């Protein structure tokens, strides 16, 4: 289905839970009492009904995210359900990789096609600091497991932050030499905890790119949020995701379902359309999904306004 600006909307991102087993410094508050958590998330049946309705009006791609999607108890069942909808061709997850090693095979059997794994440092101590307690070796094991069972392509999401991990850009780029992975550098956004460190830590993709004249541009799909590059002869590639410096709104093809059961036409706008109370009424769900598509703004104003207008945190909406 097309939105008011002629964009074909075929992608739904589903945040399954706002809970997480990490507390990344740009996403999750350190203190429990600062968190805005839900009392409950959407049930398996509620998520299924929305996904089925979305598929009926042209959504062919689903990404499960969070919070940490692998903490959602029905994730396997939900992927199995989604994979049986013939018009849905692409099912992926974005995960921090902590639980992925043990779940990868079952996820693949259920119908998961590919994974994005967040990884902001290759250094165990620094990783622990950024995630406030995470074990980087678990992420490495998960990446290897996904590659070994063909859960590909494996994409690594890395938020580059000045003075925090920008000294590791080389190491991340070098990972792509011998491994068929895509490392995607993401610009820090002033949303959630990101607001607190944005001023001193934001670094544009343009600045990162200017440091590496050896990166060769490669052709990118129009709806892709990443501009792709590679090292000569490398097995993998490097993507730059530039939500701040170079908006990709004009090619945006997605809507989002939050863990609170609201549809968000745009990550950064305050508009939300509640569907949770209608999830047993097929025609109303359809109307709500259409409303979310029609309410997609032409673009977000995060650059002009210096902040996101989202009322939800990243861990409630998902990245
Ligand atoms: N827990 C999973 C993970 O970390 O992959 C999925 C949810 S997390 C909210 C999804 C993505 O959002 C991660 O890649 C994370 O780095 C990104 N993210 C969170 N807050 C951000 C911010 N302020 N700026 C840029 N990216 C952010
Ligand atoms: Fe958790 Fe992902 Fe947020 Fe990190 S970025 S705190 S892993 S939801």
PDB file of C-alpha atoms in Angstrom, residues 29 41 52 81 99 101 145 210 254 267 270 297 301:
ATOM      1  CA  UNK A  29      18.861   4.229  31.804  1.00  0.00           C
ATOM      2  CA  UNK A  41       3.595  -6.531  26.346  1.00  0.00           C
ATOM      3  CA  UNK A  52      -1.746 -11.170   9.496  1.00  0.00           C
ATOM      4  CA  UNK A  81       3.409 -18.193  12.473  1.00  0.00           C
ATOM      5  CA  UNK A  99      21.056 -15.241  23.925  1.00  0.00           C
ATOM      6  CA  UNK A 101      24.102 -18.638  20.362  1.00  0.00           C
ATOM      7  CA  UNK A 145      27.093 -19.645  15.031  1.00  0.00           C
ATOM      8  CA  UNK A 210      36.487  10.962   5.110  1.00  0.00           C
ATOM      9  CA  UNK A 254       8.165   1.118   7.088  1.00  0.00           C
ATOM     10  CA  UNK A 267      10.270   6.512  14.574  1.00  0.00           C
ATOM     11  CA  UNK A 270       4.938  11.744  18.415  1.00  0.00           C
ATOM     12  CA  UNK A 297       5.018  12.368   7.694  1.00  0.00           C
ATOM     13  CA  UNK A 301      12.455  16.907  12.042  1.00  0.00           C
TER      14      UNK A 301
END
